[in-house]
Tab-separated table of C-alpha atoms in Angstrom:
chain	number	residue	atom	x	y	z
A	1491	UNK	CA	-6.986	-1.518	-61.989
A	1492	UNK	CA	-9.421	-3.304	-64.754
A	1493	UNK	CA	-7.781	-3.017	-68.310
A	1494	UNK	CA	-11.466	-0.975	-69.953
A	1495	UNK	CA	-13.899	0.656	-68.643
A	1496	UNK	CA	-15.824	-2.562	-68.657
A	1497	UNK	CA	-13.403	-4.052	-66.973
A	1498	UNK	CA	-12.775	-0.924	-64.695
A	1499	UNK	CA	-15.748	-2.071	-62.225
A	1500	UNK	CA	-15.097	-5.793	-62.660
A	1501	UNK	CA	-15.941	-8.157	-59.848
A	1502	UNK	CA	-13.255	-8.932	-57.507
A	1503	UNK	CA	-12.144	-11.706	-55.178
A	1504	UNK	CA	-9.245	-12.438	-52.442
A	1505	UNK	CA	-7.071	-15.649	-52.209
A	1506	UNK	CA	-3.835	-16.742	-49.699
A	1507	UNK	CA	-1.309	-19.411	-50.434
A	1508	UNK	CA	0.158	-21.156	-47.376
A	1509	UNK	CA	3.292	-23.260	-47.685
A	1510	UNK	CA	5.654	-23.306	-50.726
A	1511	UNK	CA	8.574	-25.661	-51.088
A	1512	UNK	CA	11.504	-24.806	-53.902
A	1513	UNK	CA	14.967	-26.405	-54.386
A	1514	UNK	CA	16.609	-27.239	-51.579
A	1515	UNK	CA	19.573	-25.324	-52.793
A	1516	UNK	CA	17.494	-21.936	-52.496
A	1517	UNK	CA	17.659	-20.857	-49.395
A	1518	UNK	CA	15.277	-19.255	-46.935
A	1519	UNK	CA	16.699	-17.543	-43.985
A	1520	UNK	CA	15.465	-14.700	-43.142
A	1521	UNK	CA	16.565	-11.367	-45.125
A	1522	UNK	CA	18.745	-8.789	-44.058
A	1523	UNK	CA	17.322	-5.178	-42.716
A	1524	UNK	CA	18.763	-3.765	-46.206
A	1525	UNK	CA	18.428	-4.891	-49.810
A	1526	UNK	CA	20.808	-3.777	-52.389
A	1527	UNK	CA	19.513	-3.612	-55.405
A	1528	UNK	CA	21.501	-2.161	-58.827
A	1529	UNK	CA	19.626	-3.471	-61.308
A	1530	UNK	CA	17.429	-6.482	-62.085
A	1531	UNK	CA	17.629	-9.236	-64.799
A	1532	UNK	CA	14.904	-11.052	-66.139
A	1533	UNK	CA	14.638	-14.856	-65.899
A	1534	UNK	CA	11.574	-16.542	-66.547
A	1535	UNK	CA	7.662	-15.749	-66.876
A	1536	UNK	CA	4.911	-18.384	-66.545
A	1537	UNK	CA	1.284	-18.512	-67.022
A	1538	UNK	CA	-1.395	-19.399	-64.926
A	1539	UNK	CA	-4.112	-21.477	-66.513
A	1540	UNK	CA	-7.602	-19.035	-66.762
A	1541	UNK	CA	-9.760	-21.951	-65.866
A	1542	UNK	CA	-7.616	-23.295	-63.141
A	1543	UNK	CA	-10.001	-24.207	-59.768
A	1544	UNK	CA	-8.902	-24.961	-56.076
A	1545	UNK	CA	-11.366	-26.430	-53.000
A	1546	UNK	CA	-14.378	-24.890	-55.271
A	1547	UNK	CA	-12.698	-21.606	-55.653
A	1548	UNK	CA	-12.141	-19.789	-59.202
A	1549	UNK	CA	-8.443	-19.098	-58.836
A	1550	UNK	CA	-7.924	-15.761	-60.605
A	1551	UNK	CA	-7.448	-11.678	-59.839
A	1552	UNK	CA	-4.396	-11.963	-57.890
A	1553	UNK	CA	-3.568	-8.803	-56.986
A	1554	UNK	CA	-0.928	-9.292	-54.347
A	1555	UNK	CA	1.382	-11.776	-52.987
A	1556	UNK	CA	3.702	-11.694	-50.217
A	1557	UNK	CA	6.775	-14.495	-49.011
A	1558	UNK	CA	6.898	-15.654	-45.785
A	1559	UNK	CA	10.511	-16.580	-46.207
A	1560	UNK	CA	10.501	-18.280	-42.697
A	1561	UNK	CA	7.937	-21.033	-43.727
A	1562	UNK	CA	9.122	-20.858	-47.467
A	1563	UNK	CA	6.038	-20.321	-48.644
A	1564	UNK	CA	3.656	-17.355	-50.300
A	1565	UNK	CA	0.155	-15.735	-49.537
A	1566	UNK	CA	-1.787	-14.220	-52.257
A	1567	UNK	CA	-5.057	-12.365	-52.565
A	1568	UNK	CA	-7.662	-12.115	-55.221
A	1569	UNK	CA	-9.646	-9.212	-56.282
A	1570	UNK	CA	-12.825	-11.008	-57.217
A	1571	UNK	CA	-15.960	-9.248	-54.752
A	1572	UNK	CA	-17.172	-12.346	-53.665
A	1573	UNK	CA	-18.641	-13.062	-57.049
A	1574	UNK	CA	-18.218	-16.610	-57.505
A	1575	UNK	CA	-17.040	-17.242	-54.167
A	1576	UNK	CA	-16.613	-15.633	-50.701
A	1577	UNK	CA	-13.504	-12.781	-50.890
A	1578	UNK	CA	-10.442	-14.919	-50.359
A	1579	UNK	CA	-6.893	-15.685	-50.458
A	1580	UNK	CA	-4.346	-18.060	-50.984
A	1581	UNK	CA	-1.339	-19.947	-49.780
A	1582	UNK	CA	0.871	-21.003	-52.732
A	1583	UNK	CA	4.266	-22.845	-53.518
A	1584	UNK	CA	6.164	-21.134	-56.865
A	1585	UNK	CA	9.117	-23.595	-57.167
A	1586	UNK	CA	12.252	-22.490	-58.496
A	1587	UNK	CA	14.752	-24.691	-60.484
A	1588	UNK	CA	17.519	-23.580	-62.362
A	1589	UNK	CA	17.014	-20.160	-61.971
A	1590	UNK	CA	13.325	-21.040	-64.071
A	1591	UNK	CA	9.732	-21.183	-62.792
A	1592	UNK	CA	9.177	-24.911	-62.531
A	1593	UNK	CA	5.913	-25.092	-60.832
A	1594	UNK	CA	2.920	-22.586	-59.174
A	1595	UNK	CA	0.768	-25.050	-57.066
A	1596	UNK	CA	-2.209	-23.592	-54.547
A	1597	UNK	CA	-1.871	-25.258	-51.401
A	1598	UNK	CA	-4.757	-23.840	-48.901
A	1599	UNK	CA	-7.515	-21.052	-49.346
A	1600	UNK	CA	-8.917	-18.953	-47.198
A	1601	UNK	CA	-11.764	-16.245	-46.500
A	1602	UNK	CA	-11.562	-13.512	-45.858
A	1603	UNK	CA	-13.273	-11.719	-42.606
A	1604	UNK	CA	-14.995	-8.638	-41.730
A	1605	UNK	CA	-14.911	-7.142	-37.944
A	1606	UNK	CA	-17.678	-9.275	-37.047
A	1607	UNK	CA	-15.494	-11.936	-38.489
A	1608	UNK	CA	-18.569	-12.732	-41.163
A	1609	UNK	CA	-17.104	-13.031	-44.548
A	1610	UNK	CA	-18.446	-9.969	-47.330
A	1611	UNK	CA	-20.973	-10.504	-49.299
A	1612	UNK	CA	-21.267	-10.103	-52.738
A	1613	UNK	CA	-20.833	-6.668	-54.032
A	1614	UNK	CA	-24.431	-7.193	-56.175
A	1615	UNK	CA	-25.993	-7.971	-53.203
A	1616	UNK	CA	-24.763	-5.834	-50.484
A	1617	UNK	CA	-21.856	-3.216	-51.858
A	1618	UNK	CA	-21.711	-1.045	-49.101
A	1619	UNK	CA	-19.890	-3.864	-47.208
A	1620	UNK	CA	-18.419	-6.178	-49.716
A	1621	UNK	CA	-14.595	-5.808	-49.698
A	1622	UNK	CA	-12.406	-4.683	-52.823
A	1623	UNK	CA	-9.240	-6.624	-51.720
A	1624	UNK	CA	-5.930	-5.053	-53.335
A	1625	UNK	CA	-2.477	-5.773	-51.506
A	1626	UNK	CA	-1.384	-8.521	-48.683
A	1627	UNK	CA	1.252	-8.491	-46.417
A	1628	UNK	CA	2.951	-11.039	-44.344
A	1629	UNK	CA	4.441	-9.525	-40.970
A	1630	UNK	CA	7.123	-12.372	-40.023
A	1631	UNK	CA	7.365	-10.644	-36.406
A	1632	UNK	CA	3.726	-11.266	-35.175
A	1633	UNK	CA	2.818	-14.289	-37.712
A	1634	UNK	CA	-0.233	-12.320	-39.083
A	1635	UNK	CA	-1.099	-11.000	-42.219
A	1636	UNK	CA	-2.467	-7.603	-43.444
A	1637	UNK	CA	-4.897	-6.694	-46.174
A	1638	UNK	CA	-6.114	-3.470	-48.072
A	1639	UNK	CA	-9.687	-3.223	-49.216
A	1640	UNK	CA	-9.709	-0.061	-51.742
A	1641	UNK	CA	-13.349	1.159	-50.978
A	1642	UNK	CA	-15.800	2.123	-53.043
A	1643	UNK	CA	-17.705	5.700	-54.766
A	1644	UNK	CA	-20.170	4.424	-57.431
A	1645	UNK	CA	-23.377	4.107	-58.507
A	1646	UNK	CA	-24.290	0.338	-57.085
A	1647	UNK	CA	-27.799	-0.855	-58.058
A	1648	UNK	CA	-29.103	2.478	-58.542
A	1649	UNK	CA	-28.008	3.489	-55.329
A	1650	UNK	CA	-24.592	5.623	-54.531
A	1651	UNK	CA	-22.056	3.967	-52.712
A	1652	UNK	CA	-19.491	5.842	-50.682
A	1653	UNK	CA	-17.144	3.136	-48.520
A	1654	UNK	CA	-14.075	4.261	-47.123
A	1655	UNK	CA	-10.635	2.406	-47.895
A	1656	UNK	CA	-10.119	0.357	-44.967
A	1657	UNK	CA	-6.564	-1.536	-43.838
A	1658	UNK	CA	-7.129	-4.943	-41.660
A	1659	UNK	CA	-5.116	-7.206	-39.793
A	1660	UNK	CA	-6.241	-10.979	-39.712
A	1661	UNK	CA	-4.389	-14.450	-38.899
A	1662	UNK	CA	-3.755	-16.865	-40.967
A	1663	UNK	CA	-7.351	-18.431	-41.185
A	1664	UNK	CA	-8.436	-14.948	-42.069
A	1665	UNK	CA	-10.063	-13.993	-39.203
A	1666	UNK	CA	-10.446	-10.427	-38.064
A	1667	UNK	CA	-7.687	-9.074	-35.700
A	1668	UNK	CA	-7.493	-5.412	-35.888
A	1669	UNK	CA	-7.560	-2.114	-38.252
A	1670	UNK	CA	-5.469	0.558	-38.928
A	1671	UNK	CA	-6.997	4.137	-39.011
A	1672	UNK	CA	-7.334	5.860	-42.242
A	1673	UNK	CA	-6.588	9.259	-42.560
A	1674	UNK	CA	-9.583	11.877	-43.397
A	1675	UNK	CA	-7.597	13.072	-46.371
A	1676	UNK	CA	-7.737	9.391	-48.214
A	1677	UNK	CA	-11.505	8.117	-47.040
A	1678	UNK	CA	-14.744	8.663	-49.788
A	1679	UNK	CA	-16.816	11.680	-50.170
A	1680	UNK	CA	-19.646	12.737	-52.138
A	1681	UNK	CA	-17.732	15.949	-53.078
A	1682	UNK	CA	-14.675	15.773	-55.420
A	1683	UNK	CA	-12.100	15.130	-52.292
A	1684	UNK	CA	-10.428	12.535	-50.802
A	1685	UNK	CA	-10.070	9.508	-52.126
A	1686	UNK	CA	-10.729	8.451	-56.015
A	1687	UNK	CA	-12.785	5.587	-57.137
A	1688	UNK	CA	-10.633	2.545	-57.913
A	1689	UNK	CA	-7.445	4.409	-56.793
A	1690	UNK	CA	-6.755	3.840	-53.277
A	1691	UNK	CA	-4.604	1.196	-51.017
A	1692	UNK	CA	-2.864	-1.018	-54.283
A	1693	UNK	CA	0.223	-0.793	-52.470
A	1694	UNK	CA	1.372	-2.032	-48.704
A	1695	UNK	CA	4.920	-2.969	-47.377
A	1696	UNK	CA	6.159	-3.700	-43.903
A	1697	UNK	CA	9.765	-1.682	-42.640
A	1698	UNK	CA	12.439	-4.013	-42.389
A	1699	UNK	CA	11.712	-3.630	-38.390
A	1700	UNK	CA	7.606	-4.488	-38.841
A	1701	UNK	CA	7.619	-1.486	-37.043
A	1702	UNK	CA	6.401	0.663	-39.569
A	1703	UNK	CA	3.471	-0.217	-42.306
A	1704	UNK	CA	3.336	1.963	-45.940
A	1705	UNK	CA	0.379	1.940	-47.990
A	1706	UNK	CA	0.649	3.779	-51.407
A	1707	UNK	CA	-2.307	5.142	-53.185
A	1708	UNK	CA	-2.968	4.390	-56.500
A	1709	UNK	CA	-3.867	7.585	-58.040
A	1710	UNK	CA	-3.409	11.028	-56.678
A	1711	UNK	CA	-6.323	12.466	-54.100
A	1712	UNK	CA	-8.657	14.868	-55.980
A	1713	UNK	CA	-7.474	18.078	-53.770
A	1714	UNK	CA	-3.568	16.981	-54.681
A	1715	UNK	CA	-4.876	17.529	-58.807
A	1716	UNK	CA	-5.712	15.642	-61.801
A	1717	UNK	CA	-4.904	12.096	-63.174
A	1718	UNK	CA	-2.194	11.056	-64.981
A	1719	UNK	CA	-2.541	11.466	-68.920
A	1720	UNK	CA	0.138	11.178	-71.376
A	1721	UNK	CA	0.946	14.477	-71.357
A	1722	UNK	CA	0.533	14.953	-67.859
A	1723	UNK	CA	3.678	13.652	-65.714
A	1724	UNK	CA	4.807	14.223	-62.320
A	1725	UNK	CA	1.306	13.482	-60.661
A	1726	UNK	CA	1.745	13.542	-57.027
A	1727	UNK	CA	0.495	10.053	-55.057
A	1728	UNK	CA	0.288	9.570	-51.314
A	1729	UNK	CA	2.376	7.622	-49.424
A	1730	UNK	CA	1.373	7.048	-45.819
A	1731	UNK	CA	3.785	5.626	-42.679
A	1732	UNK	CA	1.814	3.999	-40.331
A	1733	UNK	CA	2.739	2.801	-36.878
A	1734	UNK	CA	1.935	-1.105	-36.628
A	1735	UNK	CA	1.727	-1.089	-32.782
A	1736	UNK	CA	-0.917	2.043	-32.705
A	1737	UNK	CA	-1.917	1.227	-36.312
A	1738	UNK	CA	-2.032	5.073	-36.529
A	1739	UNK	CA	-0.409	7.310	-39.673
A	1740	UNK	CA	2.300	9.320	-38.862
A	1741	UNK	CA	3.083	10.777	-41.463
A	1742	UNK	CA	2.813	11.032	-45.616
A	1743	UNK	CA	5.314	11.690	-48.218
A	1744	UNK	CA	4.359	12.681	-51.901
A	1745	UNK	CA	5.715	10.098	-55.197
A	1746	UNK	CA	5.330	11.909	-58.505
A	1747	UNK	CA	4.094	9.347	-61.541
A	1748	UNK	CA	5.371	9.009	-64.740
A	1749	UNK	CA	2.279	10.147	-67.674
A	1750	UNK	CA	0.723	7.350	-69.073
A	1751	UNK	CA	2.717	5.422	-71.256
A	1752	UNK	CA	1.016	5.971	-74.583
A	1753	UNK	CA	-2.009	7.694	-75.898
A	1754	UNK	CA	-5.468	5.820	-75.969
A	1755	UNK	CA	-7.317	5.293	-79.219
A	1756	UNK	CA	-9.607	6.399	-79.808
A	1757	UNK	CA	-8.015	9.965	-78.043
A	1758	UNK	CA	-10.686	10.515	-75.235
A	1759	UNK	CA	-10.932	6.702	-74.065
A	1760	UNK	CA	-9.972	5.554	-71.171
A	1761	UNK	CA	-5.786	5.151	-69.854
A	1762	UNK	CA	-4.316	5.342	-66.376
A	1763	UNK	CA	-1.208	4.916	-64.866
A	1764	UNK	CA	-0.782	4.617	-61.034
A	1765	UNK	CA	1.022	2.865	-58.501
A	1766	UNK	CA	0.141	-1.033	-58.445
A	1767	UNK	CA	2.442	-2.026	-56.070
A	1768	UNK	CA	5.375	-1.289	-53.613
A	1769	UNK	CA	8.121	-3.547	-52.076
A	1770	UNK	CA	10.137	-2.021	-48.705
A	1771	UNK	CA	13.804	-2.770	-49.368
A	1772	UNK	CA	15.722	-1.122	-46.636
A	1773	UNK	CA	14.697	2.161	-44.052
A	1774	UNK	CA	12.922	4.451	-46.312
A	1775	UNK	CA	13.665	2.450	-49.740
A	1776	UNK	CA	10.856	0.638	-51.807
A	1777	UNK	CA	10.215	-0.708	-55.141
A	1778	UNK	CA	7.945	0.958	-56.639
A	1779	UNK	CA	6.074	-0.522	-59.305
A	1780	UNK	CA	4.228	1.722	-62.085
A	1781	UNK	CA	1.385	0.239	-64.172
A	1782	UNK	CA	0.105	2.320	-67.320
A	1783	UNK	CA	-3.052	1.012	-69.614
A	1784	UNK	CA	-4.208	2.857	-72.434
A	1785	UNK	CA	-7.608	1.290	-74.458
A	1786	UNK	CA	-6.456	0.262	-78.190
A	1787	UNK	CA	-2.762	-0.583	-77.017
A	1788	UNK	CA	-1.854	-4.212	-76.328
A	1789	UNK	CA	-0.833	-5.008	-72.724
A	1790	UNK	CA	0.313	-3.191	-69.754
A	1791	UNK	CA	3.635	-0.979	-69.586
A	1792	UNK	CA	4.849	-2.120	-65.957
A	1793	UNK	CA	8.209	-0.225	-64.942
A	1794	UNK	CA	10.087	-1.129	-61.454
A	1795	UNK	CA	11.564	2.090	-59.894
A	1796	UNK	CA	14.098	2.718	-57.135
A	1797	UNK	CA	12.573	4.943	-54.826
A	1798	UNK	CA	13.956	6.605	-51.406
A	1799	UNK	CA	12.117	8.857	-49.215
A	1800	UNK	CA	14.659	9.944	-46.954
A	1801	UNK	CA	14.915	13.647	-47.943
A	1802	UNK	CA	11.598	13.708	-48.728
A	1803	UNK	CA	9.127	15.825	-47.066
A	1804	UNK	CA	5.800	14.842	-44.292
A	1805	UNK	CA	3.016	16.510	-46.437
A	1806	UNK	CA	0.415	15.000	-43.869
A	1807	UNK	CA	-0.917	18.716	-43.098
A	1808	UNK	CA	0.059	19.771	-47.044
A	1809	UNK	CA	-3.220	19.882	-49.365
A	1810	UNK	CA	-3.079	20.503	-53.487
A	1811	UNK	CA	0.569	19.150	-54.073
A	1812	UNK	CA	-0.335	19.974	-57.861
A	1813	UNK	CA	0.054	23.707	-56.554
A	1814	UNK	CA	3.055	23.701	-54.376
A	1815	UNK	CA	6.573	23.920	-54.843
A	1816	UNK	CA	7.166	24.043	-51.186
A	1817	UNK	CA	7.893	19.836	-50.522
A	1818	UNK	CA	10.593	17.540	-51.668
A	1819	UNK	CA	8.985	14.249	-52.988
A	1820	UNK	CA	10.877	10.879	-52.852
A	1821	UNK	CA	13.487	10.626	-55.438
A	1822	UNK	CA	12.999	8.036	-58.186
A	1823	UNK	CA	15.652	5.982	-59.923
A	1824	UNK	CA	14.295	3.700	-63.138
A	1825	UNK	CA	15.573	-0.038	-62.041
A	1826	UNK	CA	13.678	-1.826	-64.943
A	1827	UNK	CA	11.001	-1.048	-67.926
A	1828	UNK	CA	8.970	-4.346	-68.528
A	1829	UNK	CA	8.637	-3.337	-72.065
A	1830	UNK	CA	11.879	-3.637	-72.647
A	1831	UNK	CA	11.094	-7.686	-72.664
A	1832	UNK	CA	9.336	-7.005	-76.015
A	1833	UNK	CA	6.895	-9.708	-74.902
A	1834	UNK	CA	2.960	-9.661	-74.010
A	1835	UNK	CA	3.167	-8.240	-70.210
A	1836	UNK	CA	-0.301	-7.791	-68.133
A	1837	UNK	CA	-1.623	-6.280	-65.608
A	1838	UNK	CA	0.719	-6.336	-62.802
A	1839	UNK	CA	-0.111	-6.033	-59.211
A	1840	UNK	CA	2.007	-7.834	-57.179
A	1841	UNK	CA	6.048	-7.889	-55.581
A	1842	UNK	CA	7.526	-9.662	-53.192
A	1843	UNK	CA	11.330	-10.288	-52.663
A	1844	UNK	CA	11.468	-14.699	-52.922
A	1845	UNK	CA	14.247	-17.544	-52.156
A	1846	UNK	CA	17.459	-16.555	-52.154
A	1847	UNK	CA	19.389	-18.065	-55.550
A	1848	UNK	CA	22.456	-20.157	-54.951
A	1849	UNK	CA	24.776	-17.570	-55.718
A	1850	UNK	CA	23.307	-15.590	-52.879
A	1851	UNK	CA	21.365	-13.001	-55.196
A	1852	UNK	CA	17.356	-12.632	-54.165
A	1853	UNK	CA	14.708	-13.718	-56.531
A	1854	UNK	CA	11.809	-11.050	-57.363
A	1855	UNK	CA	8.684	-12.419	-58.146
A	1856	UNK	CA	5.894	-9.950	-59.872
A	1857	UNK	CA	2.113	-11.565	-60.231
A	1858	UNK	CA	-0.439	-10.659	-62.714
A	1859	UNK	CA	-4.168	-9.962	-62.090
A	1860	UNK	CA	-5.825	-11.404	-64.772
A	1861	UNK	CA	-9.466	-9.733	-63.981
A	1862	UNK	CA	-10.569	-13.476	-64.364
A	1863	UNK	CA	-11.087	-12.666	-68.214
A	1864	UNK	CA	-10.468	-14.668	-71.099
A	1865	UNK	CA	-8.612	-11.896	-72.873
A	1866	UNK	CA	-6.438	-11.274	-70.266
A	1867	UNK	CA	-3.205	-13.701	-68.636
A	1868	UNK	CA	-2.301	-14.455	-65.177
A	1869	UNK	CA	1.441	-14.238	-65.334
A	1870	UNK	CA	4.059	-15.265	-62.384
A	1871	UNK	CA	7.233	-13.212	-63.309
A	1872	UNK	CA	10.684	-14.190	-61.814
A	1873	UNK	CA	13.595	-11.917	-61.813
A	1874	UNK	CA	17.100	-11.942	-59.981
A	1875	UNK	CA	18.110	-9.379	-58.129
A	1876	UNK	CA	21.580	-7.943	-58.843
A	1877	UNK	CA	23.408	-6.060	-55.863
């Protein structure tokens, strides 16, 4: 999500972090199969610099990060379309001392690789097959990493684009392994259905298991209704349960969004809210991470929710959830309203679950894609989470 429509069809590149050390007294065994999680308490924010560079990289548009808790360390990928560089991502350290943010230092970079295992090209040179990277995902079981591209429909050039969403598998050098098959109901069209422009895969989170993969959509399909305003709520967005060993869905369940946070000024300008991010906590239990933007108000309104899709309903063969009364959504449970910080808080994109404190409470760290603008700040959030 870009923070205007300028920024809406910003350039966008990928980045992963490989090896972070913290504290020895923060531990890093592996996590249980379920997370409690009552509430969560703020603890620290810092800022990464806008210029900052690493091996000839511009180090900026992080969009997701993911711990690999075995190796203590964290991947993250930038949304920059191979503008300045090849699409990329990151290994990173975030070191943690007294409960504070002491250090973020990039540690290895990486491109990343098409099916051909070519990198993508520049999205002014060649859009139908540059990549739109969004969310990355470490699976601990298998030692690989997964990666959501969010398509494209939009005029490129002169030319209309239509590129499907697409979900890939690669190792650690970013080479091509494998793909996941995207249902019909969230690829690109030229008629109004399917997938929206700029509101596809933001979201993906392994099961506990790594038997299961969930990729959350953004913003609602255009046959499931309109977009969130701020005086439209309960928008219905698509979650989809994929099977990591067939990399086939099996089924969807439905989210409904909070409206947009506050009106934009001037009244028809432009304001979203969607689904940024998700974070698997336990079977059927995820984080889910709200980000609103409306043009003439400062910032981003990020709120964390609670959300549990056991009672909720498959609504894989269900089209125009605007319309029906007939499902049961996940239920949704407010766990923490960034605003309530009263502090500058941007666009946030990425969750991941980090070392374990020394009173045995998780860290939660949150990462901000900056849109590599000046106006804009890439933030590292840390939080603790309280059982």
């Amino acid at each position: 999500m870009q923070k205007s429509i300028s920024l809406f069809y910003f350039f966008i590149c990928i980045g992963i972090f490989t090896g972070c050390v913290t504290s020895k007294s923060y531990q890093t065994s592996t996590t249980s199969a379920d997370i409690r999680v009552s509430s969560l308490k703020f603890l620290d924010l810092y800022e990464i610099p806008y210029e900052l560079h690493f091996q000839n990289t511009w180090v900026g548009g992080l969009s997701g990060i993911d711990y690999d808790r075995i190796n203590n360390r964290f991947f993250t990928i930038s949304d920059e379309r191979s503008a300045t560089s090849a699409a990329r991502f990151y290994t990173m350290a975030i070191d943690i001392k007294d409960y504070k943010i002491d250090s973020v230092r990039f540690l290895a970079v990486a491109t990343l690789k098409d099916a051909a295992n070519d990198t993508f090209p520049a999205l002014r040179k060649n859009p139908e097959k540059a990549a739109d990277p969004e969310s990355i995902r470490y699976n601990a079981a298998t030692g690989t990493l997964v990666w959501s591209s969010e398509g494209d429909k939009a005029v490129r050039g002169g030319k209309m684009v239509y590129q499907n969403p697409w979900i890939y598998e690669m190792d650690l050098s970013g080479n091509f392994k494998d793909s996941f098959l995207i249902p019909a109901n969230l690829r690109m069209y030229k008629e109004d259905k399917g997938a929206r422009e700029n509101g596809v895969f933001e979201g993906l989170s392994f099961s506990s298991s790594y038997k299961y993969l969930w990729a959350s959509m953004e913003s609602p399909i255009y046959e499931d209704g309109p977009l969130a305003t701020a005086q439209y709520a309960n928008v219905p967005v698509r979650f989809t349960k994929f099977d990591v060993a067939t990399k086939k869905p099996v089924a969807q369940f439905a989210y409904l969004l909070d409206a947009v946070a506050y009106p934009p000024t001037p009244e028809n300008a432009f304001s979203v809210n969607g689904i940024s991010e998700i974070l698997c906590i336990g079977e059927n239990k995820f984080l889910v991470m709200e980000r609103s933007y409306s043009t003439g108000i400062e910032g981003c309104v990020v709120k964390i929710y609670l959300a549990d899709f056991s009672k909720a309903t498959d609504i894989t063969a269900v089209s125009g959830l605007h319309q029906h009364a007939t499902y049961q959504p996940a239920s949704k449970k407010l766990l923490f309203n960034l605003a309530s910080l009263n502090r500058y808080i941007d666009n946030v994109e990425g969750i991941t679950l980090g070392p374990i404190f020394p009173n045995g409470h998780y860290s939660l760290i949150l990462i901000v894609d900056n849109n590599f603008s000046r106006d804009e700040i890439q933030q590292v959030l840390l939080f603790e989470v309280i059982p």
